[in-house]
Structures are given as structure tokens and as C-alpha cells.
Short mmCIF file of C-alpha atoms in Angstrom, two decimals:
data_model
loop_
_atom_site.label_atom_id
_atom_site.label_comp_id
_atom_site.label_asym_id
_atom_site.label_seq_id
_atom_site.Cartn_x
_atom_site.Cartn_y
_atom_site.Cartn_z
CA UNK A 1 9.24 -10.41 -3.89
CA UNK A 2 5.66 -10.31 -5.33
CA UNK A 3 3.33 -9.08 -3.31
CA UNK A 4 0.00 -9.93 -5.59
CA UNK A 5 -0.08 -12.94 -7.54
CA UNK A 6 -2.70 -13.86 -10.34
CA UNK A 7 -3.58 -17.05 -11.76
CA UNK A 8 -6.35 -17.52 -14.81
CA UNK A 9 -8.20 -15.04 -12.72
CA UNK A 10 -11.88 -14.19 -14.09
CA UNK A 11 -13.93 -11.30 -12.73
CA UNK A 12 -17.15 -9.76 -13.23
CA UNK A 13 -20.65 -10.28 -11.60
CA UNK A 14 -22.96 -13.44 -11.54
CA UNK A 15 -24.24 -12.36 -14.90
CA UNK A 16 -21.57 -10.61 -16.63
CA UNK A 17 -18.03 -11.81 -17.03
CA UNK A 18 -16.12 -8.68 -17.39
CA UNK A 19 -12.21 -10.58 -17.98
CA UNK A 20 -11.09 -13.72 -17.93
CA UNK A 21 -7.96 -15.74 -17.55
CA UNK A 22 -5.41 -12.84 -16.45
CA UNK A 23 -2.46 -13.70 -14.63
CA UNK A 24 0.22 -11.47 -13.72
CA UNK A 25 2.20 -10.67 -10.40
CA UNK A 26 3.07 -7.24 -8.76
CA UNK A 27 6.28 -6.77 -7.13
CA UNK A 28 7.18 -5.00 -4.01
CA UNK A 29 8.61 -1.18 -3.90
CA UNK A 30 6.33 -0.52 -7.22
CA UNK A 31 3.60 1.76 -8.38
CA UNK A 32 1.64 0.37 -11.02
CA UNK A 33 -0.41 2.66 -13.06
CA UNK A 34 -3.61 0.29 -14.77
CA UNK A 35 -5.51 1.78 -17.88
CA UNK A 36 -8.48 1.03 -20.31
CA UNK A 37 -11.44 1.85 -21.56
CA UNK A 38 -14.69 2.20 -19.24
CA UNK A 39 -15.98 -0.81 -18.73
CA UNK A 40 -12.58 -2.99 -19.34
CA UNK A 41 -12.56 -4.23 -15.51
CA UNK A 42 -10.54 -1.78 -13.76
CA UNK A 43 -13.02 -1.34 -11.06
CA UNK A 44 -13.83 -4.73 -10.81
CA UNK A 45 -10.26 -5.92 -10.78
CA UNK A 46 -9.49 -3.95 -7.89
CA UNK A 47 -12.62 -4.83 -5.89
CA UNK A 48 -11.91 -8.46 -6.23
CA UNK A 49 -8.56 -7.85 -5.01
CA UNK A 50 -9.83 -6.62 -1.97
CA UNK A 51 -11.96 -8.90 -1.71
CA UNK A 52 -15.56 -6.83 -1.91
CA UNK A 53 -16.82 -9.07 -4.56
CA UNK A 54 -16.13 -12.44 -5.02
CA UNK A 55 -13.73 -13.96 -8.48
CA UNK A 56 -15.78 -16.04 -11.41
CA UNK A 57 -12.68 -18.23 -11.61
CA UNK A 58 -9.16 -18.79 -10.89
CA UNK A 59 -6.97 -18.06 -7.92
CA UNK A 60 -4.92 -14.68 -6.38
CA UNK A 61 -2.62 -14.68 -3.84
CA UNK A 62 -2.85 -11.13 -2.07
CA UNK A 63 -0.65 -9.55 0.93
CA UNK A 64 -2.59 -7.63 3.51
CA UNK A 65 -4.10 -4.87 1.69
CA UNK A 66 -5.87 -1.51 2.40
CA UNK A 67 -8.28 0.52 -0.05
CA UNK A 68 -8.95 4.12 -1.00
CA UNK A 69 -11.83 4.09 -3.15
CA UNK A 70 -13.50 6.84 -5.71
CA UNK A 71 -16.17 7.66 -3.34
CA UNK A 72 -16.48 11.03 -1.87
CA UNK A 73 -16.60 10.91 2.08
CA UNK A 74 -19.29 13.20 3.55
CA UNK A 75 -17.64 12.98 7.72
CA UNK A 76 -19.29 15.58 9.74
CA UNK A 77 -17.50 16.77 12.85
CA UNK A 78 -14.83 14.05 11.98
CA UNK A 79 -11.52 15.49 12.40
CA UNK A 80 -8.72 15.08 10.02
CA UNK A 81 -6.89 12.93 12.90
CA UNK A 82 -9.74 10.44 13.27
CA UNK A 83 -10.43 9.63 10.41
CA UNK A 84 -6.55 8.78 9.84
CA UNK A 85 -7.43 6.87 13.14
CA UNK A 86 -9.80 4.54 11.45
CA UNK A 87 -7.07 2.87 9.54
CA UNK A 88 -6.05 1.56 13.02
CA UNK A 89 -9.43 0.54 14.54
CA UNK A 90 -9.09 -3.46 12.68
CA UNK A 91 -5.88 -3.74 14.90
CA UNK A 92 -7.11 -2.12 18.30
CA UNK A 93 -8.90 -4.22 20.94
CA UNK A 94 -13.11 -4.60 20.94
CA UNK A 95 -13.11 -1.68 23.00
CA UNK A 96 -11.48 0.51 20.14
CA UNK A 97 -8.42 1.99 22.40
CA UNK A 98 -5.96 3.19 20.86
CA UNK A 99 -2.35 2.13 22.21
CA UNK A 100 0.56 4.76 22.68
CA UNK A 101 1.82 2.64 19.43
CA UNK A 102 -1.12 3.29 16.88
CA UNK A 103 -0.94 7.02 17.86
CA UNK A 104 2.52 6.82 16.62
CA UNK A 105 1.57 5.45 13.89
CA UNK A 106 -0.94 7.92 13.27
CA UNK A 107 1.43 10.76 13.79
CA UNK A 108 3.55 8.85 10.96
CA UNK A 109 1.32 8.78 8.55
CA UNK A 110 -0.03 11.89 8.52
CA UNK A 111 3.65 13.11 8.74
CA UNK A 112 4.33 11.10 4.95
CA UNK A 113 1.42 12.71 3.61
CA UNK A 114 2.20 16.34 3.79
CA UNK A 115 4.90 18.36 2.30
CA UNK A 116 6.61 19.92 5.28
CA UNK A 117 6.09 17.52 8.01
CA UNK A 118 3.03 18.88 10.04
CA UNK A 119 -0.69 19.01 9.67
CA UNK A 120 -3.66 20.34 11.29
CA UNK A 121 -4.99 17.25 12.77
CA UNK A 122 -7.87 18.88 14.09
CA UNK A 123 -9.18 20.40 11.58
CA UNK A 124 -12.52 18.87 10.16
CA UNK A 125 -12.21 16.16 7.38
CA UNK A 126 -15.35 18.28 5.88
CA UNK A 127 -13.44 21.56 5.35
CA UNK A 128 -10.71 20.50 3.19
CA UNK A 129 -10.53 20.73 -0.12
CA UNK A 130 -10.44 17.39 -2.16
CA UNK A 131 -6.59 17.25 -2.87
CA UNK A 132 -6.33 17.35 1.19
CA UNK A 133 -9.06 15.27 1.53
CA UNK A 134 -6.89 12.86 -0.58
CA UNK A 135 -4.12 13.04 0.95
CA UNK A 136 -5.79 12.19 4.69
CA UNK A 137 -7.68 9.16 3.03
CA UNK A 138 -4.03 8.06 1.93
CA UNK A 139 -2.57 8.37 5.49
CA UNK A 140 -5.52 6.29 6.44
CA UNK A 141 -4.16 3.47 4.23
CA UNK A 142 -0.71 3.93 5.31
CA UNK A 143 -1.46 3.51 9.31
CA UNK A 144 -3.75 0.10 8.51
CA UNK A 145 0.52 -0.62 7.43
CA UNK A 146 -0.58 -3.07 4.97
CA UNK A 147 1.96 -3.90 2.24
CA UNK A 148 -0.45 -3.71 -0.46
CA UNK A 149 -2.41 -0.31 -1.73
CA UNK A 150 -5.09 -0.06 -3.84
CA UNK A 151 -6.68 2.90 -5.22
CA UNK A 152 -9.63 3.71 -7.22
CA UNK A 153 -9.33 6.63 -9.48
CA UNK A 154 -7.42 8.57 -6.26
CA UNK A 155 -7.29 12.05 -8.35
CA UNK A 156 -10.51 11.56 -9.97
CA UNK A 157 -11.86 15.39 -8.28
CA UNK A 158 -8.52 16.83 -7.87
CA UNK A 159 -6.84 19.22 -10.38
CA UNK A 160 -4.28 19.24 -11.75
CA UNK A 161 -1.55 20.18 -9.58
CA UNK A 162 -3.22 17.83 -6.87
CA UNK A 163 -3.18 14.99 -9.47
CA UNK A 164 0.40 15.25 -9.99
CA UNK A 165 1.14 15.70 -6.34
CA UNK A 166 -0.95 13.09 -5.10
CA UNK A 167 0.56 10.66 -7.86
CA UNK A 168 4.12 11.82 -6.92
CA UNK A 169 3.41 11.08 -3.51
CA UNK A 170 2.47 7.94 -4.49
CA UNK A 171 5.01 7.16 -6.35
CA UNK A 172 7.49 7.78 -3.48
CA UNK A 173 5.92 5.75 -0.80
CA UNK A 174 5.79 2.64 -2.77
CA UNK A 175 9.52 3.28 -3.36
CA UNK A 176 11.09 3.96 -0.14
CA UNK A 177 8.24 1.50 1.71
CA UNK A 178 8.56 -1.15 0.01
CA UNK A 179 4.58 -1.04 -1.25
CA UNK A 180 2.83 -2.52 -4.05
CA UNK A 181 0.80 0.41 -5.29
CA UNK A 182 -1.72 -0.33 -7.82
CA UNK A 183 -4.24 2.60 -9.30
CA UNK A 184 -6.79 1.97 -11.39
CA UNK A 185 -6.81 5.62 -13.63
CA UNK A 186 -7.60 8.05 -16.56
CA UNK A 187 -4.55 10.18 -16.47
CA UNK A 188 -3.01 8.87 -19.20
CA UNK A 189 0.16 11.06 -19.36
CA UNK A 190 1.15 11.08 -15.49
CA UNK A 191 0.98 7.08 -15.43
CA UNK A 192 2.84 6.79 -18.51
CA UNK A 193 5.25 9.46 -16.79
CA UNK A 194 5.46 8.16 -13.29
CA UNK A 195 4.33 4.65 -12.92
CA UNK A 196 6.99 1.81 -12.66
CA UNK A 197 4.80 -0.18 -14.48
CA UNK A 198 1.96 -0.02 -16.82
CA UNK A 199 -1.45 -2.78 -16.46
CA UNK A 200 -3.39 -2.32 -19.37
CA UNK A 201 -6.47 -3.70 -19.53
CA UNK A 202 -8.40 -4.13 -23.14
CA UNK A 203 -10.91 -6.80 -24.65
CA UNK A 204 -8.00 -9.32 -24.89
CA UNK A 205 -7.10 -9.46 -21.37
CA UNK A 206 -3.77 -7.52 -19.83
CA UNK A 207 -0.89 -6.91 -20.18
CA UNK A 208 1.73 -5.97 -17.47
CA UNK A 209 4.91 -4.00 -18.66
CA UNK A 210 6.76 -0.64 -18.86
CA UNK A 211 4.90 2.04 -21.09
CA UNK A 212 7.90 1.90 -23.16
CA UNK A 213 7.74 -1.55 -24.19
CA UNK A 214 3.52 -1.49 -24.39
CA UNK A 215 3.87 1.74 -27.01
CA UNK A 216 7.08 -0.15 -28.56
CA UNK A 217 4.40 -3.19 -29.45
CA UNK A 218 1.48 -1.16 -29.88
CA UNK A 219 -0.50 -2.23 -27.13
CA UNK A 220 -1.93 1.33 -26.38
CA UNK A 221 -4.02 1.00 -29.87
CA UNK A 222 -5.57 -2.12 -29.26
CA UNK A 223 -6.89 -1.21 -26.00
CA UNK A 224 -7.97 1.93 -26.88
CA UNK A 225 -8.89 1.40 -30.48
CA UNK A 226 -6.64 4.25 -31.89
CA UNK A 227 -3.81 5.16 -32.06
CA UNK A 228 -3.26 7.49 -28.63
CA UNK A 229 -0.51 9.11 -29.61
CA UNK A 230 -0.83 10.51 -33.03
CA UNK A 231 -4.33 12.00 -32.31
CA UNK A 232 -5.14 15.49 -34.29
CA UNK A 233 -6.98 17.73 -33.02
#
């Protein structure tokens, strides 16, 4: 079942066309990894998805989806519960009341976030560090319980046991959810490593495979313009 579908799609801004012409289709129960160069589209890709800017061209079929983007969140006295909480608030009624079901579905998501089970909801969003931080802005995806994911350079601050956690974990939800997962990131070796998939971006458009079969045809060189893998340093 495809969860995103893309048709001739072209993106960019009013002035600018950044691609044009993809079309590809992301299935569900898959993380897909997407590369390239700065300034290739990644960004832009994923913000049209989501629909924060509009497409140039072409058409995209899209599932419900929910965001994480790059930006740092400054929340004071926010605590890590409510601001899993606002994943629920599109759902709730004008008043903003939570039901006895979104808490649940709070409690669930911050449950599939964290390694043994249990969190300190109450501590403040501001005094964790970024790979918690992460991991809370995550649960806030899951409880908007949308079947689509997108994510924005999601271990762009973290180090790098966080980035391979927070990947990992990833990784796992799209699996046993059912959820198309698709990151738009720099860390070349853990996508090639974990990612069911592989959308690589580059001045000829994208392609959409396994890393295997992308190194296999020497994809990786013409989107970066060298040859990755055989670098000496």
C-alpha cells in the first residue's frame, strides 16, 4: 500500500525551481532515508509534502501526515507531557479538552519513545538535552497518529549515540506501525545502514531504491560528484 504518491512533481519557490518532474511512491511499514547535496531539494521536498509551501507543477497524493522539523524549540515552563499533548490539540474540540482517549494516546506515545517504558512527563521540555528533546518531538508526531512521518534533519544536534538511537527508533516504528517514514539527512552511513530505502536526490532528479542497488549503478557519484566511497584521506 503506498502511502505517498508522486507524479511529475516540481518544487521550489516562485523564482527558483529547485526539481522537476520526480515521481516516485513510498510504501507503508518503511523508513526511507533521502540524501544530496545542500541545495538538491531535500528541504523543499519535504515542505511541499506537508503542504507549507505550495508545488510548481504536478500532482502528490499524501496520507495524513505529521512533521518534526530542524528547528530548535525554545518552550518555557512547557512540560515534556504537553508538548506531546499538542500533537492531539487538531483532533480535540474548540475548547482544547482533552478526552480520557487522547490521554491514552499520550501515555502511548511517550511510552514508544523511551527505552524502558516510562518517562518523566513533567519534567520541562527546556531541561532536556537535545537527544530527549528529540525523542518528545517524535512522540508528538506519533499521538497526531498520522500514517505518514516526516522529518527534517531529526539528529541534526544530537551525537552520535543519539543519532543512532533516534534513527533506530525510527526505524522500528515505521516497521511494527505500519508508517511511511521519510528523513531528509546527512548521515550518510546510518541511512545507508538502516534505511529500507534510499531517495537520492541530485541535479538529475531522484532516484528511489535500496543503497545496494544505487552504489551497484553508481548513483552515489553522480549526486555527490565523487566517488563516496573510495575517498582518501
Amino acid at each position: 500500500m503506498y502511502n505517498v504518491s508522486i507524479h511529475n512533481l516540481t518544487i521550489g519557490y516562485s523564482e527558483k525551481v529547485v526539481q522537476r518532474d520526480l515521481s516516485f511512491a513510498l510504501e507503508a511499514g518503511e523508513m526511507v532515508c533521502m540524501l544530496g547535496r545542500n541545495g538538491c531539494g531535500k528541504s523543499t521536498l519535504l515542505r511541499t509534502l506537508a503542504k507549507l509551501q505550495p508545488a510548481l507543477g504536478g500532482t502528490f497524493d499524501i496520507a495524513d501526515v505529521a512533521v518534526v522539523l530542524t528547528d530548535r524549540l525554545s518552550l518555557e515552563n512547557t512540560s515534556v507531557r504537553e508538548v506531546v499533548a499538542l500533537g492531539r490539540y487538531p483532533y480535540t474540540s474548540f475548547l482544547g479538552t482533552l478526552t480520557e482517549e487522547d490521554n491514552r494516546i499520550i501515555d502511548e506515545a511517550m511510552r514508544q519513545v523511551t527505552a524502558n517504558g516510562q518517562t518523566d512527563e513533567q519534567r520541562l521540555f527546556n531541561s532536556l538535552s537535545d537527544g530527549e528533546k528529540q525523542r518528545v518531538l517524535i512522540a508528538k508526531a506519533l499521538a497526531q497518529q498520522t500514517p505518514v512521518i516526516l522529518l527534517d534533519e531529526p539528529t541534526a544536534h544530537l551525537d552520535l549515540p543519539n543519532r543512532i538511537l533516534v534513527l533506530q527508533l525510527l526505524r522500528r516504528l515505521a516497521h511494527e506501525q505500519e508508517k511511511t517514514i521519510l528523513i531528509s539527512t546527512h548521515e550518510l552511513d546510518l541511512a545507508l545502514r538502516l534505511s529500507d530505502r534510499i531517495l537520492l536526490l541530485s541535479d538529475n532528479g531522484a532516484e528511489l531504491d535500496s543503497a545496494a542497488n544505487l552504489k551497484a549503478k553508481d548513483a552515489f557519484t553522480q549526486a555527490f560528484g565523487m566517488n563516496i566511497f573510495d575517498l582518501k584521506i
